[in-house]
Coordinates of C-alpha atoms in Angstrom, one line a residue:
X141 CA 0.0 0.0 0.0
X142 CA 1.5 3.3 -1.1
X143 CA -1.2 5.6 0.5
X144 CA -0.3 6.9 3.9
X145 CA -3.2 8.2 6.1
X146 CA -3.1 11.9 6.9
X147 CA -2.5 11.6 10.6
X148 CA 0.6 9.5 9.9
X149 CA 1.8 11.6 7.0
X150 CA 1.5 14.8 8.9
X151 CA 2.6 13.6 12.4
X152 CA 4.7 16.5 13.7
X153 CA 8.5 16.0 13.4
X154 CA 9.5 19.1 15.4
X155 CA 8.1 20.9 18.5
X156 CA 7.1 23.8 16.3
X157 CA 4.7 21.6 14.4
X158 CA 2.9 20.5 17.6
X159 CA -0.3 22.5 18.2
X160 CA -2.2 23.0 21.4
X161 CA 0.5 21.9 23.8
X162 CA 2.7 25.0 24.1
X163 CA 3.2 24.5 27.9
X164 CA 4.9 21.2 27.2
X165 CA 6.9 22.0 24.0
X166 CA 8.3 25.1 25.6
X167 CA 9.5 23.2 28.6
X168 CA 11.3 20.5 26.6
X169 CA 12.8 23.0 24.1
X170 CA 14.5 24.8 27.0
X171 CA 15.5 21.5 28.8
X172 CA 17.0 20.1 25.6
X173 CA 18.8 23.4 24.7
X174 CA 20.4 23.5 28.2
X175 CA 21.0 19.7 28.2
X176 CA 18.9 19.2 31.3
X177 CA 16.9 16.1 30.4
X178 CA 15.5 13.9 33.1
X179 CA 15.7 10.1 33.2
X180 CA 11.9 9.5 33.4
X181 CA 8.8 11.2 32.2
X182 CA 5.1 10.5 32.5
X183 CA 2.8 11.9 29.7
X184 CA -0.9 11.9 30.6
X185 CA -3.9 13.2 28.7
X186 CA -6.7 12.3 26.2
X187 CA -6.1 10.3 23.1
X188 CA -4.7 11.9 20.0
X189 CA -3.2 14.9 21.8
X190 CA 0.5 14.3 21.0
X191 CA 1.9 12.2 23.8
X192 CA 3.7 9.6 21.6
X193 CA 4.6 12.3 19.0
X194 CA 6.4 14.4 21.5
X195 CA 8.1 11.4 23.0
X196 CA 9.6 10.6 19.5
X197 CA 10.6 14.2 19.0
X198 CA 12.5 14.1 22.3
X199 CA 14.1 10.8 21.3
X200 CA 15.3 12.4 18.1
X201 CA 16.5 15.6 19.8
X202 CA 18.7 13.8 22.4
X203 CA 20.3 11.7 19.7
X204 CA 20.6 14.3 17.0
X205 CA 24.1 15.1 15.8
X206 CA 23.5 18.7 16.6
X207 CA 22.7 17.9 20.3
X208 CA 22.3 19.7 22.6
X209 CA 19.6 21.4 20.5
X210 CA 16.1 22.6 21.1
X211 CA 14.8 21.0 17.9
X212 CA 15.9 17.8 16.0
X213 CA 17.4 18.6 12.6
X214 CA 15.5 15.7 10.9
X215 CA 18.4 15.5 8.4
X216 CA 21.2 13.5 10.2
X217 CA 21.4 9.7 10.1
X218 CA 20.1 9.4 13.7
X219 CA 17.0 11.6 13.0
X220 CA 16.3 9.8 9.7
X221 CA 16.5 6.4 11.2
X222 CA 14.1 7.3 14.0
X223 CA 11.7 8.9 11.5
X224 CA 11.7 5.7 9.5
X225 CA 11.0 3.6 12.7
X226 CA 14.1 1.4 12.4
X227 CA 16.4 2.9 15.0
X228 CA 18.0 0.4 17.3
X229 CA 18.2 2.7 20.2
X230 CA 14.6 3.7 20.4
X231 CA 12.1 1.1 21.8
X232 CA 8.4 1.6 21.5
X233 CA 6.5 -0.8 23.7
X234 CA 2.8 -1.3 23.8
X235 CA 2.0 -2.1 27.5
X236 CA -1.5 -3.4 26.5
X237 CA 0.1 -6.4 24.9
X238 CA 3.4 -6.5 26.8
X239 CA 2.1 -6.1 30.3
X240 CA 3.7 -9.0 32.1
X241 CA 6.6 -9.3 34.6
X242 CA 8.8 -11.1 32.0
X243 CA 8.6 -8.3 29.5
X244 CA 9.6 -5.7 32.1
X245 CA 12.4 -8.0 33.4
X246 CA 13.7 -8.2 29.8
X247 CA 13.8 -4.4 29.6
X248 CA 15.5 -4.2 33.0
X249 CA 18.2 -6.7 31.8
X250 CA 19.0 -4.8 28.6
X251 CA 19.1 -1.2 29.9
X252 CA 22.6 -1.7 31.2
X253 CA 24.0 -2.0 27.7
X254 CA 25.2 1.2 26.0
X255 CA 23.3 2.6 23.0
X256 CA 24.4 1.3 19.6
X257 CA 24.7 4.6 17.7
X258 CA 23.2 7.6 19.6
X259 CA 23.8 9.1 23.0
X260 CA 20.7 7.7 24.6
X261 CA 18.5 4.6 24.7
X262 CA 14.9 5.8 24.8
X263 CA 12.1 3.5 26.0
X264 CA 8.6 4.8 25.1
X265 CA 6.0 2.7 26.9
X266 CA 2.5 3.5 25.6
X267 CA -0.7 2.8 27.6
X268 CA 1.5 2.1 30.7
X269 CA -1.5 1.8 32.9
X270 CA -2.1 -1.6 31.4
X271 CA 0.9 -3.1 33.1
X272 CA 0.2 -5.7 35.8
X273 CA 1.1 -5.0 39.5
X274 CA 4.0 -7.3 39.2
X275 CA 5.3 -5.5 36.1
X276 CA 5.1 -2.2 37.9
X277 CA 7.0 -3.6 40.8
X278 CA 9.7 -5.0 38.5
X279 CA 10.0 -1.5 36.9
X280 CA 10.4 0.5 40.1
X281 CA 14.1 0.2 40.8
X282 CA 15.2 0.6 37.2
X283 CA 12.9 3.6 36.7
X284 CA 14.3 5.3 39.8
X285 CA 18.0 4.8 39.0
X286 CA 18.5 3.8 35.4
X287 CA 21.9 4.0 33.7
X288 CA 22.9 7.5 32.6
X289 CA 22.3 6.6 28.9
X290 CA 18.6 5.6 29.4
X291 CA 15.5 7.7 29.2
X292 CA 12.0 6.3 30.0
X293 CA 8.9 8.0 28.6
X294 CA 5.6 6.6 29.9
X295 CA 2.4 7.5 28.2
X296 CA -1.2 6.9 29.4
X297 CA -4.8 8.1 29.0
X298 CA -5.6 6.9 32.6
X299 CA -3.1 8.2 35.1
X300 CA -5.3 7.3 38.1
X301 CA -4.5 3.6 37.4
X302 CA -0.8 4.1 37.8
X303 CA 0.7 3.4 41.3
X304 CA 1.9 6.5 43.2
X305 CA 5.4 4.9 43.5
X306 CA 5.7 5.1 39.7
X307 CA 4.4 8.6 39.4
X308 CA 6.7 9.9 42.1
X309 CA 9.7 8.7 40.1
X310 CA 8.8 10.6 36.9
X311 CA 8.4 14.2 35.8
X312 CA 4.7 14.4 34.9
X313 CA 3.3 16.4 32.0
X314 CA -0.5 16.7 31.5
X315 CA -1.6 17.1 27.9
X316 CA -4.8 19.0 27.3
X317 CA -7.5 18.5 24.8
X318 CA -6.7 20.5 21.6
X319 CA -9.1 23.4 21.1
X320 CA -11.4 23.6 18.0
X321 CA -9.4 26.7 16.9
X322 CA -6.1 24.9 17.0
X323 CA -7.4 21.8 15.2
X324 CA -8.8 24.0 12.4
X325 CA -5.5 25.9 12.2
X326 CA -3.6 22.6 11.6
X327 CA -6.2 21.3 9.2
X328 CA -6.0 24.5 7.1
X329 CA -2.3 23.9 6.7
X330 CA -2.8 20.2 5.6
X331 CA -5.7 20.9 3.2
X332 CA -3.6 23.7 1.6
X333 CA -0.6 21.4 1.1
X334 CA -2.7 18.5 -0.1
X335 CA -4.9 20.8 -2.3
X336 CA -8.1 19.5 -0.7
X337 CA -11.3 21.5 -1.3
X338 CA -13.3 21.8 1.9
X339 CA -16.0 24.1 3.3
X340 CA -15.1 26.2 6.4
X341 CA -18.3 24.8 8.0
X342 CA -17.1 21.2 7.3
X343 CA -13.7 21.9 9.0
X344 CA -15.5 23.3 12.0
X345 CA -17.8 20.1 12.1
X346 CA -14.7 17.9 11.9
X347 CA -12.9 19.8 14.7
X348 CA -16.0 19.7 16.9
X349 CA -16.5 16.0 16.4
X350 CA -12.8 15.2 17.1
X351 CA -13.4 16.1 20.8
X352 CA -10.0 17.6 21.3
X353 CA -8.0 14.9 19.5
X354 CA -5.9 15.9 16.5
X355 CA -5.5 12.3 15.4
X356 CA -9.3 11.9 15.4
X357 CA -9.7 15.1 13.4
X358 CA -7.3 14.0 10.7
X359 CA -8.9 10.5 10.6
X360 CA -12.4 12.1 10.0
X361 CA -10.9 14.4 7.4
X362 CA -9.4 11.3 5.7
X363 CA -12.7 9.5 5.7
X364 CA -14.6 12.6 4.5
X365 CA -12.0 12.9 1.6
X366 CA -12.8 9.4 0.5
X367 CA -16.6 9.9 0.9
X368 CA -16.9 13.2 -0.9
X369 CA -17.0 14.0 -4.6
X370 CA -14.6 16.8 -5.2
X371 CA -15.3 19.2 -2.3
X372 CA -15.9 18.1 1.3
X373 CA -19.1 19.7 2.6
X374 CA -20.6 20.0 6.0
X375 CA -23.3 17.5 5.0
X376 CA -20.5 15.0 4.2
X377 CA -19.0 15.3 7.7
X378 CA -22.4 14.9 9.4
X379 CA -23.2 11.8 7.3
X380 CA -20.0 10.0 8.1
X381 CA -20.0 10.9 11.8
X382 CA -23.7 10.4 12.5
X383 CA -24.0 14.0 13.9
X384 CA -26.8 16.5 13.1
X385 CA -26.4 19.7 11.1
X386 CA -27.2 23.1 12.6
X387 CA -30.0 23.5 10.1
X388 CA -31.8 20.4 11.5
X389 CA -31.4 21.7 15.0
X390 CA -32.7 25.2 14.0
X391 CA -35.7 23.5 12.4
X392 CA -36.4 21.5 15.6
X393 CA -36.2 24.5 17.9
X394 CA -38.2 26.7 15.5
X395 CA -41.0 24.1 15.5
X396 CA -41.0 24.1 19.3
X397 CA -41.3 27.9 19.4
X398 CA -44.3 27.6 17.1
X399 CA -45.7 24.9 19.3
X400 CA -45.6 22.6 16.3
X401 CA -44.6 19.4 18.1
X402 CA -45.9 17.4 15.1
X403 CA -43.3 19.0 12.9
X404 CA -40.5 18.6 15.5
X405 CA -41.3 14.9 15.8
X406 CA -41.4 14.5 12.0
X407 CA -37.9 16.0 11.8
X408 CA -36.7 13.6 14.5
X409 CA -38.2 10.7 12.6
X410 CA -36.5 11.8 9.4
X411 CA -33.2 11.9 11.2
X412 CA -33.7 8.5 12.8
X413 CA -34.5 7.1 9.3
X414 CA -31.2 8.5 8.1
X415 CA -29.5 6.3 10.7
X416 CA -28.8 9.0 13.3
X417 CA -28.4 7.6 16.8
X418 CA -30.7 9.0 19.5
X419 CA -27.9 9.4 22.0
X420 CA -25.8 11.4 19.5
X421 CA -28.9 13.5 18.6
X422 CA -29.6 14.3 22.3
X423 CA -26.0 15.3 22.8
X424 CA -26.2 17.7 19.7
X425 CA -29.4 19.2 21.2
X426 CA -27.9 19.8 24.6
X427 CA -24.9 21.6 23.0
X428 CA -27.2 23.6 20.7
X429 CA -29.3 24.8 23.6
X430 CA -26.1 25.5 25.6
X431 CA -24.9 27.7 22.7
X432 CA -28.3 29.5 22.5
X433 CA -28.0 30.2 26.3
X434 CA -24.5 31.7 25.9
X435 CA -25.6 33.8 22.9
X436 CA -28.6 35.0 24.9
X437 CA -26.5 35.9 27.9
X438 CA -23.6 37.6 26.2
X439 CA -23.7 40.9 24.4
X440 CA -20.9 39.9 22.1
X441 CA -20.3 36.4 21.0
X442 CA -17.0 35.0 22.2
X443 CA -15.6 32.9 19.4
X444 CA -13.7 30.7 22.0
X445 CA -17.1 29.6 23.4
X446 CA -19.5 29.8 20.4
X447 CA -18.2 29.4 16.9
X448 CA -19.7 29.1 13.4
X449 CA -23.4 29.6 14.4
X450 CA -25.6 31.2 11.8
X451 CA -27.5 34.5 12.1
X452 CA -30.7 32.4 12.4
X453 CA -29.4 30.8 15.6
X454 CA -28.5 34.2 17.0
X455 CA -32.1 35.3 16.3
X456 CA -33.5 32.2 17.9
X457 CA -31.4 32.9 21.1
X458 CA -33.2 36.3 21.5
X459 CA -36.6 34.5 21.6
X460 CA -35.8 32.7 24.8
X461 CA -35.4 33.7 28.4
X462 CA -32.3 32.3 30.2
X463 CA -34.6 30.5 32.6
X464 CA -36.4 28.5 29.9
X465 CA -33.0 27.6 28.2
X466 CA -31.6 26.4 31.5
X467 CA -34.7 24.3 32.1
X468 CA -34.6 22.9 28.6
X469 CA -30.9 21.9 29.0
X470 CA -31.8 20.2 32.4
X471 CA -34.7 18.3 30.7
X472 CA -32.3 17.1 27.9
X473 CA -29.6 16.2 30.4
X474 CA -32.0 14.1 32.4
X475 CA -33.3 12.5 29.2
X476 CA -29.8 11.6 28.1
X477 CA -29.3 9.8 31.5
X478 CA -32.5 7.8 31.1
X479 CA -31.7 7.0 27.4
X480 CA -28.4 5.3 28.4
X481 CA -30.4 2.9 30.7
X482 CA -33.1 2.1 28.2
X483 CA -33.5 -0.2 25.3
X484 CA -35.9 2.3 23.7
X485 CA -34.0 5.6 23.8
X486 CA -36.1 7.1 21.0
X487 CA -39.2 7.2 23.2
X488 CA -37.4 9.4 25.8
X489 CA -36.2 12.0 23.3
X490 CA -39.7 12.3 22.0
X491 CA -41.0 12.8 25.5
X492 CA -38.4 15.5 26.0
X493 CA -39.7 17.4 23.0
X494 CA -43.2 17.5 24.7
X495 CA -41.6 18.6 28.0
X496 CA -39.7 21.5 26.4
X497 CA -42.9 22.5 24.4
X498 CA -44.7 22.8 27.8
X499 CA -42.1 25.2 29.0
X500 CA -43.0 27.7 26.3
X501 CA -45.9 30.2 26.3
X502 CA -49.1 29.4 24.3
X503 CA -49.1 29.8 20.6
X504 CA -50.9 33.1 20.6
X505 CA -48.2 34.5 22.9
X506 CA -45.1 33.4 20.9
X507 CA -42.9 36.4 21.8
X508 CA -41.1 34.7 24.7
X509 CA -39.1 37.8 25.5
X510 CA -38.9 41.3 24.0
X511 CA -38.3 44.9 24.9
X512 CA -42.0 45.6 24.9
X513 CA -45.2 43.6 24.2
X514 CA -47.9 45.5 22.4
X515 CA -51.5 44.4 22.3
X516 CA -53.9 46.0 19.7
X517 CA -57.6 45.4 20.5
X518 CA -61.0 46.7 19.7
X519 CA -61.7 46.8 23.4
X520 CA -59.3 49.7 23.9
X521 CA -61.9 52.5 23.7
X522 CA -63.6 51.0 26.8
X523 CA -60.5 52.0 28.9
X524 CA -60.4 55.1 31.0
X525 CA -58.1 57.1 28.6
X526 CA -58.3 57.9 24.9
X527 CA -54.6 58.0 24.3
X528 CA -52.1 55.1 24.4
X529 CA -51.9 53.8 27.9
X530 CA -48.9 52.0 29.4
X531 CA -49.6 49.6 32.2
X532 CA -46.4 50.7 33.9
X533 CA -48.2 53.4 35.7
X534 CA -46.3 56.3 37.4
X535 CA -42.6 55.9 38.2
X536 CA -40.1 57.4 40.7
X537 CA -36.4 57.5 41.1
X538 CA -35.3 55.2 43.9
X539 CA -32.0 56.2 45.6
X540 CA -30.6 53.4 47.6
X541 CA -29.5 54.4 51.1
X542 CA -25.8 53.4 51.3
X543 CA -25.9 53.4 55.1
X544 CA -28.0 50.2 55.0
X545 CA -25.3 48.5 52.9
X546 CA -22.7 49.7 55.5
X547 CA -24.7 48.2 58.3
X548 CA -25.1 44.8 56.6
X549 CA -21.4 44.6 55.8
X550 CA -20.3 45.7 59.3
X551 CA -22.7 43.2 60.9
X552 CA -22.5 40.3 58.4
X553 CA -23.2 36.7 59.4
X554 CA -21.4 34.0 57.4
X555 CA -23.5 31.3 59.1
X556 CA -26.8 32.9 58.1
X557 CA -25.5 33.6 54.6
X558 CA -24.5 30.0 54.2
X559 CA -27.8 28.7 55.5
X560 CA -29.8 30.9 53.2
X561 CA -27.7 30.0 50.1
X562 CA -28.1 26.3 50.9
X563 CA -31.9 26.6 51.0
X564 CA -32.3 29.3 48.3
X565 CA -33.3 26.9 45.5
X566 CA -36.1 25.7 47.8
X567 CA -38.0 28.9 46.9
X568 CA -39.3 27.1 43.9
X569 CA -42.9 25.9 44.2
X570 CA -43.6 27.4 47.7
X571 CA -46.6 29.1 46.3
X572 CA -47.8 28.3 42.7
X573 CA -49.7 31.6 42.6
X574 CA -46.4 33.5 43.2
X575 CA -44.2 31.7 40.7
X576 CA -43.1 35.0 39.1
X577 CA -42.0 36.4 42.5
X578 CA -40.2 33.1 43.3
X579 CA -38.3 33.4 40.0
X580 CA -37.5 37.1 40.7
X581 CA -35.8 36.1 43.9
X582 CA -34.0 33.2 42.3
X583 CA -32.6 35.5 39.6
X584 CA -30.8 37.4 42.4
X585 CA -27.5 36.3 44.0
X586 CA -27.3 36.3 47.8
X587 CA -24.1 38.3 48.4
X588 CA -24.5 39.4 52.1
X589 CA -26.7 38.7 55.1
X590 CA -26.6 40.6 58.4
X591 CA -27.2 39.5 62.0
X592 CA -30.5 41.4 62.0
X593 CA -31.9 39.5 59.0
X594 CA -31.2 41.9 56.1
X595 CA -30.3 40.3 52.8
X596 CA -28.5 41.9 49.9
X597 CA -29.5 40.4 46.5
X598 CA -27.3 41.4 43.5
X599 CA -28.9 41.5 40.0
X600 CA -27.4 41.5 36.6
X601 CA -29.9 44.0 35.2
X602 CA -31.2 47.2 36.7
X603 CA -34.7 46.7 35.5
X604 CA -35.1 43.3 37.3
X605 CA -33.5 44.8 40.4
X606 CA -36.0 47.7 40.4
X607 CA -39.0 45.4 40.4
X608 CA -38.2 44.3 43.9
X609 CA -38.7 47.9 45.1
X610 CA -42.3 47.9 43.9
X611 CA -44.3 47.7 47.1
X612 CA -46.7 44.9 46.2
X613 CA -43.8 42.7 44.8
X614 CA -41.6 43.5 47.8
X615 CA -44.2 42.5 50.3
X616 CA -44.9 39.2 48.6
X617 CA -41.2 38.5 48.3
X618 CA -40.6 39.0 52.0
X619 CA -43.6 36.8 52.7
X620 CA -42.1 34.0 50.6
X621 CA -38.8 34.3 52.6
X622 CA -40.7 34.2 55.9
X623 CA -42.5 31.0 54.7
X624 CA -39.2 29.3 53.8
X625 CA -37.0 30.4 56.7
X626 CA -39.7 30.7 59.4
X627 CA -38.5 34.3 60.3
X628 CA -38.8 37.8 58.8
X629 CA -36.2 39.1 56.4
X630 CA -35.7 42.5 54.7
X631 CA -34.4 42.6 51.2
X632 CA -32.0 45.1 49.7
X633 CA -31.7 44.7 45.9
X634 CA -28.6 46.0 44.1
X635 CA -27.4 46.0 40.6
X636 CA -24.2 43.8 40.5
X637 CA -22.1 46.8 39.2
X638 CA -23.0 48.9 42.3
X639 CA -22.5 45.9 44.7
X640 CA -19.1 45.2 43.3
X641 CA -18.1 48.9 43.7
X642 CA -19.3 49.2 47.3
X643 CA -17.8 45.9 48.3
X644 CA -14.5 46.9 46.9
X645 CA -14.7 50.2 48.8
X646 CA -15.5 48.4 52.0
X647 CA -12.7 45.9 51.6
X648 CA -10.2 48.6 50.8
X649 CA -11.0 50.5 54.0
X650 CA -11.1 47.3 56.0
X651 CA -7.5 46.6 54.9
X652 CA -6.5 50.0 56.2
X653 CA -7.8 48.9 59.6
X654 CA -10.8 51.3 59.6
X655 CA -13.1 49.7 62.1
X656 CA -16.4 50.8 60.6
X657 CA -15.9 51.7 56.9
X658 CA -18.0 54.5 55.4
X659 CA -19.2 54.1 51.8
X660 CA -19.7 56.9 49.3
X661 CA -23.3 57.7 48.3
X662 CA -25.0 55.9 45.4
X663 CA -25.8 58.6 43.0
X664 CA -27.3 56.5 40.2
X665 CA -31.0 55.9 40.9
X666 CA -33.2 53.0 40.0
X667 CA -36.4 53.8 38.1
X668 CA -39.2 52.1 40.0
X669 CA -42.9 51.8 39.1
X670 CA -45.0 53.2 41.9
X671 CA -48.4 51.8 41.0
X672 CA -50.3 50.4 38.1
X673 CA -53.1 52.5 36.6
X674 CA -56.6 51.3 37.2
X675 CA -59.2 50.9 34.5
X676 CA -63.0 50.7 34.4
X677 CA -62.8 47.7 32.1
X678 CA -59.9 45.4 31.4
X679 CA -60.2 42.5 28.9
X680 CA -59.3 39.1 30.2
X681 CA -56.5 38.6 27.6
X682 CA -54.8 41.8 28.9
X683 CA -54.7 40.3 32.4
X684 CA -53.2 37.1 30.9
X685 CA -50.6 39.1 29.0
X686 CA -49.7 40.9 32.2
X687 CA -49.4 37.6 34.1
X688 CA -47.2 36.1 31.4
X689 CA -44.8 39.0 30.6
X690 CA -45.0 41.2 33.6
X691 CA -46.6 44.6 34.0
X692 CA -43.3 46.5 33.4
X693 CA -43.1 45.5 29.7
X694 CA -46.8 45.4 28.6
X695 CA -48.2 48.3 26.6
X696 CA -51.8 48.6 25.4
X697 CA -52.8 50.5 22.3

């Protein structure tokens, strides 16, 4: 066979070619340059991340005619023989099939002989965790004090199975999963050299499916190259890996938003008929909802976290609340667990579709979240006013008294705070009629609690924070806390920005040994709705809209 697979043909031959392991390559380049090589190393990490590759580069560098050098020349006789795999001083041992005491004793007997050509004998023991207990014991003494011309490099994907006595005798290097960005970077180089036509989306799909392994990525690329006709497309990659394209996921989520569960189930059925595995599909759905959540939470998309998503996905993200997305992910995660234990995994994923559908508002209220909900109705003339009426009612500027924050920080109770945090999630379902108030409290973060039962809740957004200062909502919130904790609590709601500033002020003064720190006034007010306007007649669907979206964003025309 003349053809060589891509991962073998493009295995790095120098440290500079290795991607994603800069913390390791830099260490070895410096050690080799200064001729400070240890006698034993342990390489740990996921498959396909470069453990054996770097071991071979080290073997070449220590025996290179230019040694000591930070990089092997790959031109001298020693480097060439190691690259060809026929060097008599380099021993690659597969511990999975050579795991007995006799094999290790043979190594122990031969290490005392000097290398044939190079400066060092290098023993690379792959999957070393597969050695038997007796084999590990036979290796101990030799590993601790080998002859000066011997280097041991042990590689494993499961370091927890290696005895501590072995680990303590080696310098340990932990290889990390290679990022999608680094895998794509390496693939772009290879496809350019090989003149392979491939879509950018296809490269991203390959990198994502490789799960951090460069070898896996190049194996998928090789397979896609054989499968495709001319240009490798994203569809080609999904077909050979059994994964689902973003378009299919968009269609499923769009159908759910429309409450068209029939269409969502039809899409699932089509995917199953194409041979997609239910477990793989649920995994794709979990990651897609995760990406929607991150897009919804972040103002600017971080390419390190979310890459290659279409404008349509970004638009879908805006149609959800973070609460619904978190619940959807939780449902899918629970479904995945149940599917692994069942012989009928398809049934569970179909049930999950119905559960997620139940999370969403009714079909005539499809706007899940927006800046403002507008209702146009023929009933409007029956209201008190002729002009457009906002349900927000009158508002006022709420200036938070900084002395209250001072008091809480000066009289804080770690025990009470810990107790409240531990029970905070229990606020769910205390009173089904106050679900919106429960969620409002859960959206806040308990950041401080005083001895006299005052709680500071920090909120990401000012508008949500301001809702707690509306009298009716505040009274109901305090009532919920009293039900849960069996004692009365006062709530002080703060935007996170203000809380972080005041906490930093307090800590800085505390470090200066000021006994009772004084904080600067909070000049930025919160805009709080004082009361909702009352009307002679209010249609039933208006009340439903208020209950669904909240009075602060509903407007009637």
